[in-house]
XYZ file of C-alpha atoms in Angstrom:
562
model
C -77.462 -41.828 -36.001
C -80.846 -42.664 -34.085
C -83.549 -43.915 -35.788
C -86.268 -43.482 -32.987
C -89.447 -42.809 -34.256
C -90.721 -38.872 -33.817
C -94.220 -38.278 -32.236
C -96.480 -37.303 -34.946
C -100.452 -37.391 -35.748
C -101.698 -40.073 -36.118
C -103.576 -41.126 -39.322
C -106.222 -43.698 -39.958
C -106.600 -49.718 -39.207
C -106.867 -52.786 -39.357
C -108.032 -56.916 -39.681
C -105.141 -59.092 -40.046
C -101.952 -60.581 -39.694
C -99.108 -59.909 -41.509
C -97.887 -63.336 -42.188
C -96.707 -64.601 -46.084
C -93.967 -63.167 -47.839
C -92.484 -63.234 -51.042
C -95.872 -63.024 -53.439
C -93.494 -62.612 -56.671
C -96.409 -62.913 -59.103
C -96.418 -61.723 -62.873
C -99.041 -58.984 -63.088
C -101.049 -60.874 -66.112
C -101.745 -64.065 -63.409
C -104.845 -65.817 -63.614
C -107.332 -65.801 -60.967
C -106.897 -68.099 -58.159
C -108.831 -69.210 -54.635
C -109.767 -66.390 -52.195
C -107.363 -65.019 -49.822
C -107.220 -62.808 -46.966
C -104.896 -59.648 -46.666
C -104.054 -56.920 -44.820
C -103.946 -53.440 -46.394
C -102.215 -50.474 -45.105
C -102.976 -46.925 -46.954
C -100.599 -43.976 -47.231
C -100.446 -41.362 -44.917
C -102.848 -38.356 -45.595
C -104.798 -40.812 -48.065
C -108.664 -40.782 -47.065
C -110.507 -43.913 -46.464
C -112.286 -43.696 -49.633
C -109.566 -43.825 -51.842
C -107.716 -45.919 -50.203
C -111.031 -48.464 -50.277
C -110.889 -47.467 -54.213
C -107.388 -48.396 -54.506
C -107.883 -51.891 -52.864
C -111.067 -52.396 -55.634
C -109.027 -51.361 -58.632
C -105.645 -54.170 -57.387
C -108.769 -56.420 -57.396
C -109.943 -56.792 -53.736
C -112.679 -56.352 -51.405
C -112.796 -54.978 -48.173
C -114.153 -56.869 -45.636
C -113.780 -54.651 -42.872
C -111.843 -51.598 -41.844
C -110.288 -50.096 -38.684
C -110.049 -46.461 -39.924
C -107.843 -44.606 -36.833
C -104.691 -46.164 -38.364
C -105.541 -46.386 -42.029
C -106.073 -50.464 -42.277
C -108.052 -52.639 -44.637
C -108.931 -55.886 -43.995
C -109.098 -57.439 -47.610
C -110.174 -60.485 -49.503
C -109.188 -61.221 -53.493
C -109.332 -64.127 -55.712
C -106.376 -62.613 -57.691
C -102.692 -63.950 -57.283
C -100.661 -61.162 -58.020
C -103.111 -58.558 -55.521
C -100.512 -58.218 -53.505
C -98.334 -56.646 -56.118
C -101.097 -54.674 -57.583
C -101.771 -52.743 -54.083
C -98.062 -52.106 -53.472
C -98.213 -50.756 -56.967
C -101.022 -48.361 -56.103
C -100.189 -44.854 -55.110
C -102.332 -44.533 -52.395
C -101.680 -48.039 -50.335
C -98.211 -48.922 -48.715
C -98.396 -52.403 -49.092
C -100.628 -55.586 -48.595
C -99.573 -59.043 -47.074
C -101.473 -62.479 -47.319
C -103.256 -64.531 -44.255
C -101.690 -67.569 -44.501
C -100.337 -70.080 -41.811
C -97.322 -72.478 -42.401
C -95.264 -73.893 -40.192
C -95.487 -74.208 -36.039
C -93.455 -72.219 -33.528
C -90.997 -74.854 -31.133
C -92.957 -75.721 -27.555
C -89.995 -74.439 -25.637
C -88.395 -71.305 -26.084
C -84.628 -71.445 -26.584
C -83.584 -67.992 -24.467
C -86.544 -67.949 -21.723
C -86.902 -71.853 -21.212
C -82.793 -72.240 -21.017
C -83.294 -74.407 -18.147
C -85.098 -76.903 -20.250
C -82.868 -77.343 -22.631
C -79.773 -77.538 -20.416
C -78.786 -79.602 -17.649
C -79.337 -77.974 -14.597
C -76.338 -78.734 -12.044
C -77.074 -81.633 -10.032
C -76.548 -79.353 -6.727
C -80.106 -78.180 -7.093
C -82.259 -74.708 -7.420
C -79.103 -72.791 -6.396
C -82.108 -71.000 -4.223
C -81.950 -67.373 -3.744
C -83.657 -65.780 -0.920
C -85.363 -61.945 -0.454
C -87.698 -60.117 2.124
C -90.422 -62.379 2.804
C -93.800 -61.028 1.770
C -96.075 -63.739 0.287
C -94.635 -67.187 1.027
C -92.826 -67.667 -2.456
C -91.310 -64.028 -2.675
C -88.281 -65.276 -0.920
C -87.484 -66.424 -4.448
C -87.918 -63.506 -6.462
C -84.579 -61.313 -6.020
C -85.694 -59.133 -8.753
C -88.305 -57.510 -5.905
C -85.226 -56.731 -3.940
C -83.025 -55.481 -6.981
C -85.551 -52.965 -7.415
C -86.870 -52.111 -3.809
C -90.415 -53.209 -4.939
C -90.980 -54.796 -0.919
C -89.636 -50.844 0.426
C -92.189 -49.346 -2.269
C -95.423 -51.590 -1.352
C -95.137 -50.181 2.132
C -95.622 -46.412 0.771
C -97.658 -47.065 -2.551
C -98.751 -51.042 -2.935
C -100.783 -49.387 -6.637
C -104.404 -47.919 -7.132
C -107.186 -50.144 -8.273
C -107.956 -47.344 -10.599
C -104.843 -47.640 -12.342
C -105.106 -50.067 -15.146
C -101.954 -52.151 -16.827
C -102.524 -53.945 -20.312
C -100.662 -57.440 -20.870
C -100.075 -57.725 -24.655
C -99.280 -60.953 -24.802
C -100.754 -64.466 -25.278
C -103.666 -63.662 -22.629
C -104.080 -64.303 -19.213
C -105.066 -67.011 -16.925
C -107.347 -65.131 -14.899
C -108.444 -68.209 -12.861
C -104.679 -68.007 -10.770
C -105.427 -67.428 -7.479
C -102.974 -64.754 -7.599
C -104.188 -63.153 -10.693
C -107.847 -63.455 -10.090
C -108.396 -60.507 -7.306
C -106.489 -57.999 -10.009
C -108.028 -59.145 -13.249
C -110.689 -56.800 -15.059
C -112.599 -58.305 -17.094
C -114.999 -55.342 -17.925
C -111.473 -54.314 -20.288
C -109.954 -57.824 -20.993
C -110.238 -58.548 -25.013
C -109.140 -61.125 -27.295
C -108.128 -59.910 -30.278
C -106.110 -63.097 -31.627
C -108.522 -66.006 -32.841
C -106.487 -69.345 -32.719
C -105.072 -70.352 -35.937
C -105.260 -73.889 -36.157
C -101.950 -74.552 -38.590
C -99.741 -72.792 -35.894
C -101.809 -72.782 -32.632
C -103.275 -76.291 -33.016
C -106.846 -77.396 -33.274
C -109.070 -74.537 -31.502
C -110.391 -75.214 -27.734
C -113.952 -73.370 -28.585
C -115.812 -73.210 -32.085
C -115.334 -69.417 -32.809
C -111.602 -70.450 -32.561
C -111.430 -66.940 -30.211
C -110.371 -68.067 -26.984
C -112.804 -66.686 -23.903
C -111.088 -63.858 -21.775
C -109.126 -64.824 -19.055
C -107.610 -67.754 -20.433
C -104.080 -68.528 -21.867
C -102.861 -71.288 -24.045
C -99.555 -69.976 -24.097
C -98.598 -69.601 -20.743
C -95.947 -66.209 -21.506
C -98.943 -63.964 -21.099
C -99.947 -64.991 -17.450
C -96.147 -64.808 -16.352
C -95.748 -61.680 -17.214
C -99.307 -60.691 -15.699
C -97.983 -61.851 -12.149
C -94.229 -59.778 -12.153
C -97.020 -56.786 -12.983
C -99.297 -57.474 -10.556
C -99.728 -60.805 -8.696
C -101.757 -60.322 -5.423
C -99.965 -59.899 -2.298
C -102.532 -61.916 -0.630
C -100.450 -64.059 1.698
C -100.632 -66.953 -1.048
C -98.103 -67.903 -3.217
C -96.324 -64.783 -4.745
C -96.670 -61.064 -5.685
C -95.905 -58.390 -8.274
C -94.321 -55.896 -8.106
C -97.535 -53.545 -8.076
C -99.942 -55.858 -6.128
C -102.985 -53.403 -6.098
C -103.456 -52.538 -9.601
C -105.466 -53.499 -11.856
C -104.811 -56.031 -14.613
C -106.307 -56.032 -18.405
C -105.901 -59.148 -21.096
C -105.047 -57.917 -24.080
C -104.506 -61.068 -26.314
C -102.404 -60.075 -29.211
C -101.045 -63.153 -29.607
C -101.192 -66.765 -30.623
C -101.064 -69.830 -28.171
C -97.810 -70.451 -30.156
C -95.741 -67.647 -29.258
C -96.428 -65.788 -32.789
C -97.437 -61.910 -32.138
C -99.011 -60.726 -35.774
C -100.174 -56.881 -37.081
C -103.557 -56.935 -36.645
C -104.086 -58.600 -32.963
C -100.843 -55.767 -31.896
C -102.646 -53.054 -33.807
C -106.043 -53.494 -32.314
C -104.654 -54.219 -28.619
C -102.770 -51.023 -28.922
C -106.226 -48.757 -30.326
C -108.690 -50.839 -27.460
C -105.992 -49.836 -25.079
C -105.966 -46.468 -26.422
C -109.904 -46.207 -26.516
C -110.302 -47.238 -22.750
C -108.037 -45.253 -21.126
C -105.786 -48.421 -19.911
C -102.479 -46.617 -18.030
C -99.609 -48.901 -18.679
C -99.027 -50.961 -21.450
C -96.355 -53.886 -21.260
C -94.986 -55.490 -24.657
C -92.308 -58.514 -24.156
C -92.548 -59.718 -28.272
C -91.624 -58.282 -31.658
C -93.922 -58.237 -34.430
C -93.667 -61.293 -36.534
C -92.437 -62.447 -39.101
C -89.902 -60.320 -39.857
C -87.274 -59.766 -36.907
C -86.313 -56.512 -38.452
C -88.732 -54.380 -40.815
C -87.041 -52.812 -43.173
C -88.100 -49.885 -45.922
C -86.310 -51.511 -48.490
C -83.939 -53.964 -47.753
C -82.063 -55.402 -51.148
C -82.283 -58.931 -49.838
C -86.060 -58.849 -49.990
C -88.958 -59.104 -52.591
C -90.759 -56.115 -53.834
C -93.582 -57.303 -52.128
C -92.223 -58.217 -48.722
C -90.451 -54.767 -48.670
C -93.874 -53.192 -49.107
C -95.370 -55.401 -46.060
C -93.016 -54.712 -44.322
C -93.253 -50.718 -45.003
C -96.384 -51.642 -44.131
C -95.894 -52.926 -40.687
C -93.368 -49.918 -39.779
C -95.904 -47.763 -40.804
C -98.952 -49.178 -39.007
C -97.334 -49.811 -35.971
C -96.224 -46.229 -35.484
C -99.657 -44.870 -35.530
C -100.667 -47.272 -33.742
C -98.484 -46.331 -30.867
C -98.798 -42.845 -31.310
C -102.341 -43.434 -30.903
C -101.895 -45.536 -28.060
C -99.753 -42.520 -26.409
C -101.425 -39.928 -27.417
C -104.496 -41.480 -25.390
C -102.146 -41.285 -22.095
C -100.778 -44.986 -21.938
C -97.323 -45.625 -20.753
C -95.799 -48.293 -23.225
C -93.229 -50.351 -21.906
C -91.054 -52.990 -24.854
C -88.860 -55.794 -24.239
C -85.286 -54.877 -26.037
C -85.197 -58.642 -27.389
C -83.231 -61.774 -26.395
C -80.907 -61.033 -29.486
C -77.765 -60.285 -27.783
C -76.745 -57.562 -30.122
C -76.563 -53.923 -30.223
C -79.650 -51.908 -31.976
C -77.722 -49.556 -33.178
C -75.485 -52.252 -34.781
C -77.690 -54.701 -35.727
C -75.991 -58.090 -37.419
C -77.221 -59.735 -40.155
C -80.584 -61.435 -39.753
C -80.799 -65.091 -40.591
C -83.833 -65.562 -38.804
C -86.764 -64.100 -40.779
C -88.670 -64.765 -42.118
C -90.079 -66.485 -38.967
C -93.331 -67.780 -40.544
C -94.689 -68.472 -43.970
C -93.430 -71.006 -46.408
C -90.528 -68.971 -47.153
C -87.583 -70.132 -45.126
C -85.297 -67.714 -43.274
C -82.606 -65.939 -44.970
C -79.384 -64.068 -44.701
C -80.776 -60.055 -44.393
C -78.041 -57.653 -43.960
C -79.681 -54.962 -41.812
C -78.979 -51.108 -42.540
C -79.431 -49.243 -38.809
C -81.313 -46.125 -40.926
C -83.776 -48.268 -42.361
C -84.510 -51.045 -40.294
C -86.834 -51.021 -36.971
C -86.904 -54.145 -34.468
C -90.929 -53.172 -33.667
C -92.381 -52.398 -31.147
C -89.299 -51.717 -29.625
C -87.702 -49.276 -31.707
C -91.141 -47.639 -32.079
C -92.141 -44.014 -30.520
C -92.760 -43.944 -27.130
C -91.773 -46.523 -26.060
C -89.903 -47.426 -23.029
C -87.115 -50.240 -23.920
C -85.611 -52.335 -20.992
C -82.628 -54.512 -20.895
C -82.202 -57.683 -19.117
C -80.156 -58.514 -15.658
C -79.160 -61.553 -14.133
C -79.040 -61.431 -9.940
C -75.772 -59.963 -10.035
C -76.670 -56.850 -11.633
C -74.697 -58.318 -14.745
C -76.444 -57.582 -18.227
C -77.900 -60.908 -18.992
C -75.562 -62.665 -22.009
C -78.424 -62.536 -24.102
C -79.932 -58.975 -23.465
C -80.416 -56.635 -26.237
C -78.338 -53.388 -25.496
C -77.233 -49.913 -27.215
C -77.395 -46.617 -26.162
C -79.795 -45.886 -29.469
C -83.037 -47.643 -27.986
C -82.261 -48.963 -24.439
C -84.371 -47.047 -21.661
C -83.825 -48.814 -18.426
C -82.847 -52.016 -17.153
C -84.709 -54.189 -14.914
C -84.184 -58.013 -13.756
C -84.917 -60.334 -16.591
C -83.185 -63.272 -14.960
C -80.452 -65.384 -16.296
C -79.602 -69.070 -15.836
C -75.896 -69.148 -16.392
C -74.963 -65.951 -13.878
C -73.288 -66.324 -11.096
C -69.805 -68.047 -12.901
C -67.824 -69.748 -10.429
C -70.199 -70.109 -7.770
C -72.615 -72.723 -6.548
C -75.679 -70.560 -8.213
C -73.970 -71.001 -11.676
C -76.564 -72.441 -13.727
C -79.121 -72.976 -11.302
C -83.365 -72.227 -11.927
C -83.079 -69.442 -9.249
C -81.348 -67.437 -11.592
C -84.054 -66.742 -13.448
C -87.438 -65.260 -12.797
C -90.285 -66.781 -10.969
C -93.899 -66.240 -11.779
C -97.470 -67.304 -12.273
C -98.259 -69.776 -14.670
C -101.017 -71.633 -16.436
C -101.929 -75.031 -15.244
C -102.781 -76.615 -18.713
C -99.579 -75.600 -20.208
C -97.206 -76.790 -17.855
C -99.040 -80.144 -17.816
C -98.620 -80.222 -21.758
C -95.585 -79.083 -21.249
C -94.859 -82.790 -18.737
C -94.167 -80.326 -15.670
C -97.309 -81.383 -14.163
C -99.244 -84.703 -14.056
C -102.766 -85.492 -14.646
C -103.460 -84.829 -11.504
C -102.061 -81.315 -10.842
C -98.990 -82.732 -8.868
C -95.598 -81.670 -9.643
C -93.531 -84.229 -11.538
C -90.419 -85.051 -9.317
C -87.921 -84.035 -12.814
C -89.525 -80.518 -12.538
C -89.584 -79.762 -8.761
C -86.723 -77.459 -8.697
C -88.953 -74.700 -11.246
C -92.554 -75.464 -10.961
C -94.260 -74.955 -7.696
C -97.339 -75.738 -6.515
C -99.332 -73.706 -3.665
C -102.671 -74.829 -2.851
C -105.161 -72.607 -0.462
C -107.857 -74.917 2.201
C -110.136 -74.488 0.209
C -108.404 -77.058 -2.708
C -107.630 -74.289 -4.687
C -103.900 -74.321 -6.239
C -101.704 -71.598 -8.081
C -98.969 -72.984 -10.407
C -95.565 -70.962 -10.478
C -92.576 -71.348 -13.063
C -88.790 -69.523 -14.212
C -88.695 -67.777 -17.063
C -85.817 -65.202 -18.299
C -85.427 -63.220 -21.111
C -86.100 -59.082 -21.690
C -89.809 -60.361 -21.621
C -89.271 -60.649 -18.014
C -87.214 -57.841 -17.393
C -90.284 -55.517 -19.330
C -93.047 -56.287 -16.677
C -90.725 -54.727 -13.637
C -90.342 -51.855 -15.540
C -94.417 -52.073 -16.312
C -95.140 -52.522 -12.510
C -93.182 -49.596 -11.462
C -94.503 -47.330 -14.406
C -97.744 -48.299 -12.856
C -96.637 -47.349 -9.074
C -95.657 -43.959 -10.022
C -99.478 -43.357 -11.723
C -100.921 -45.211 -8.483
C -98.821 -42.273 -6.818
C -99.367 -39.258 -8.809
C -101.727 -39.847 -11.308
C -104.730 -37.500 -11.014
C -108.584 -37.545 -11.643
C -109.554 -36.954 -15.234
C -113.004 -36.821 -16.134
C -115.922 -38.113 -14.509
C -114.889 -41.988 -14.180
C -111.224 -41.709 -15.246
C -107.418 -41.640 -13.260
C -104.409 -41.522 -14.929
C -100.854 -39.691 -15.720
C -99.369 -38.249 -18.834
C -97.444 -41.080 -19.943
C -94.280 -38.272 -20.796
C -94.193 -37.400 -17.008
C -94.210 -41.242 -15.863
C -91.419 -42.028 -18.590
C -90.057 -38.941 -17.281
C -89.913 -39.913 -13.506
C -88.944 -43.482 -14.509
C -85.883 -42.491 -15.897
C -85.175 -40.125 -13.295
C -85.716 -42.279 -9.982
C -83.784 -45.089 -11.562
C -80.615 -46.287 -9.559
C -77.376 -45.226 -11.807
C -75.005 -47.967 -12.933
C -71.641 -47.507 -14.906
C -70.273 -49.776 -17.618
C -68.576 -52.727 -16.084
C -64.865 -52.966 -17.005
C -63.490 -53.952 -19.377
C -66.293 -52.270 -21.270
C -66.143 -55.176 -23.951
C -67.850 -58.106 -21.807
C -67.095 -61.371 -23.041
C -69.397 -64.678 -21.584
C -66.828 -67.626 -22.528
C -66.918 -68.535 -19.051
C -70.702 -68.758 -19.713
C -69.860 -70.754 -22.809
C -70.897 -68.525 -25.159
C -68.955 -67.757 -28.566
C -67.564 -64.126 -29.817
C -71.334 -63.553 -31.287
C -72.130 -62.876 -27.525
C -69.678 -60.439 -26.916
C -70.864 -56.581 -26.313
C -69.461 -53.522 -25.731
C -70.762 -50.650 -23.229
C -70.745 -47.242 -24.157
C -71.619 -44.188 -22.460
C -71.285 -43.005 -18.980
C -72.675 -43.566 -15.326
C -76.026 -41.401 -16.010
C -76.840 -42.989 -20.005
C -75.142 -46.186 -20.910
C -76.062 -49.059 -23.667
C -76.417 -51.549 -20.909
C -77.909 -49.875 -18.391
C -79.665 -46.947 -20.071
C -80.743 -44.252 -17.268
C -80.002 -46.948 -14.665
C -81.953 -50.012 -12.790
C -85.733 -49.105 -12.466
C -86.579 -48.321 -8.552
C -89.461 -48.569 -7.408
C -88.962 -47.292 -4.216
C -86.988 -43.931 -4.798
C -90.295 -43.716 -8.035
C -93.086 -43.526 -4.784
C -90.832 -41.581 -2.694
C -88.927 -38.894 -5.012
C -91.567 -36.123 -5.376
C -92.087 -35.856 -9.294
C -90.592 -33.089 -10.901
C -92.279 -32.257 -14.196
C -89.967 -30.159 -15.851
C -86.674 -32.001 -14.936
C -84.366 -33.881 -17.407
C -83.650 -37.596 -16.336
């Protein structure tokens, strides 16, 4: 049984992120310091009663975001959070409050870091040579992306939103695509999980990114093609920060919610999301291995997400999700042990229940889910899959394809991007100086321009890679077909571009044996994962591998089924 979401209207939004859990406080508690929440109304529930509802459980709103029903909410009462979930007319409420800090390195996209490469080197992989490091990117020629540049290289008009960690707009090859009339940061640092705060406001300026993720994404969109370093896969478009989440790596409500409406509200095109909502891997309506109160937050979170994509949709953006580095089926999901993720309540076992249970925003409405490849066209070992939510796949990269070769566990296996300087020199990658350290030369690059000015470039992998191909091409076929709307605007109706996605990408069947196993890969039976379906829908696959090139060259076909 699917549980994708259904378009519907969308109701009324928000301040904060959902963060604490587990607020199991007797109703009788005493008064305590002031806290922070986030409060989600009903559907169909006005503003004013929901703003009576919050007064009555003892709160006060602070401010309010009204086009998806949000409060945000401070209380000097202990058990608030169990007084709103008690009122009729709120969903839920969850707490501000930061404990714990996310790892540096990412176990599934920084593999390479954590592994020894093999001493053999980069196992380099070559393509068509456009700018001077897109000899490395195979994903351009997986996907025809060099073919499609030559017929439709993107519109300037056309506008993509990176939801992410922000954007280093200062890379040379991000700079001559960034717009910063639309960029917004709407995820202040906070200082338990993102470290002490760079400016005083503790809200990073546009165009920067402590994270890193954000930026290498932003170049697989749209890096340049500016004979300097490398280029996305739609080089002429236009790109727009939307900062949604923390330096850490932690994507929250609030920052998601109010990314989604601003991208909604100016009339950005695309919109790519390679994250899940934290804390909770899964939200679930009522999951017996919860609290009361986290089952209402997270009731909460299912519910404000969904309007807040519908809203995003229904404003004619194209919303592209990562499927998750998982490795399991969505339809099928196993038991979480991983949430919560954040919050001084350590992860626990969480059987999930497929009917109740939403891996957000990529089980949410509209949006377009992609799986991850490896160079040989293999689903990626740790690639979310199922015929329920996937979409499309796309190249997402992965360090150990290539078994029994001399690419086997090599850098080049994964995908190549812009990247901030600052990180990768707190990460050790890159000296005082700006110069490469000699352990990291096989997956940081350096180009530098006459003029002194340098671009930094590093591997990645993970369905957060694969997402941004998929973005870039969604925001080819607009560049091609999108029409005039209004006085100042260009766009597409994001159901046609979906549409034409689906039905320009390149077929694949299930590999046989359908069951694929990755011992070779050294990876246990956790790993292993079946294929269903057939050559035109599959669970690994979906419709097929985005192309780019058959997207600017098919002639779009509104009323055709993919």
């Amino acid at each position: 049984m699917s549980k994708r979401f259904t378009a519907g209207a969308v109701a009324t939004a928000t301040a904060l992120a959902l963060t604490v859990t587990g607020l199991g406080v007797p109703a009788g508690a005493a008064p305590t310091s002031i806290r922070t929440f986030t409060v989600v109304a009903e559907d169909g529930v006005t503003a004013d009663a929901a703003i009576a509802a919050i007064r009555g459980a003892g709160g006060t709103v602070v401010s309010r975001t009204d086009d998806v029903g949000m409060f945000q909410v401070t209380s000097d009462r202990a058990d608030f959070a169990a007084r709103a979930t008690a009122a009729s007319a709120l969903i839920g409420a969850a707490e501000q409050k930061a404990i714990g800090r996310k790892p540096k390195v990412d176990r599934v996209e920084q593999e390479h870091l954590l592994a020894a490469a093999v001493a053999k080197g980069s196992g380099e992989r070559r393509s068509a040579r456009m700018d001077p490091l897109d000899e490395k990117l195979w994903g351009l020629d997986m996907i025809r992306a060099d073919k499609a540049r030559k017929v439709e290289p993107g519109d300037r008009r056309v506008t993509v939103g990176v939801l992410d960690t922000g954007v280093d707009a200062s890379h040379p090859d991000i700079a001559p695509n960034f717009d910063w009339k639309l960029s917004r940061n709407f995820a202040p640092d906070i200082v338990d999980v993102d470290g002490e705060c760079e400016v005083a406001s503790c809200v990073d300026p546009v165009g920067t990114d402590d994270g890193g993720h954000g930026t290498h994404v932003a170049g697989t969109i749209g890096a340049a093609a500016n004979g300097f370093g490398l280029s996305g896969v739609a080089p002429k478009v236009s790109l727009v920060e939307l900062k949604g989440g923390q330096d850490s790596g932690y994507f929250f409500l609030e920052p998601v919610v109010k990314s989604l409406l601003h991208a909604g509200k100016a009339g950005l095109d695309v919109v790519n999301m390679s994250f899940y909502v934290d804390p909770w891997l899964y939200n679930c309506t009522a999951n017996p291995a919860d609290s009361p109160e986290d089952q209402a937050e997270q009731r909460a979170i299912i519910e404000a997400m969904k309007r807040a994509l519908n809203y995003a949709h229904n404003r004619g953006v194209t919303l592209v999700g990562a499927l998750g580095n998982n490795h399991e089926d969505l339809g099928d999901p196993r038991v979480d042990t991983s949430s919560p993720d954040y919050g001084d309540t350590p992860p626990y076992p969480r059987p999930i229940d497929n009917d109740s249970c939403w891996d957000l925003p990529a089980e949410g409405p509209h949006v377009i889910g992609v799986s991850a490849l490896g160079p040989s066209g293999k689903k990626s070992d740790f690639s979310n899959y199922g015929t329920e939510q996937i979409s499309v796949a796309a190249p997402g990269g992965w360090f150990r394809d290539g078994f029994g070769t001399d690419t086997f566990r090599t850098d080049a296996n994964m995908i190549l991007s812009t990247y901030p300087k600052k990180v990768l020199q707190e990460e050790g990658s890159v000296d005082e100086d700006g110069n490469v350290v000699p352990e990291a030369a096989t997956f940081v690059f350096k180009e530098c321009k006459r003029n002194g000015e340098c671009g930094y470039y590093t591997y990645l992998q993970g369905t957060s890679m694969a997402a941004p191909h998929a973005s870039g091409v969604a925001a080819l076929i607009v560049s091609r077909y999108g029409k005039q709307q209004g006085r100042a605007g260009y766009g597409m109706n994001p159901d046609l571009v979906e549409q034409h996605l689906y039905r320009t990408a390149a077929e694949h069947a299930c590999p046989e044996p359908r069951l694929q196993q990755y011992r070779n890969e050294g990876r246990d039976e956790t790993f292993d994962a079946y294929c269903a379906g057939g050559l035109n829908f599959n669970g690994f696959y979906g419709y097929g591998i985005i192309d780019a090139y058959a997207a600017v060259t098919s002639p779009l076909k509104p009323n055709a089924r993919p």
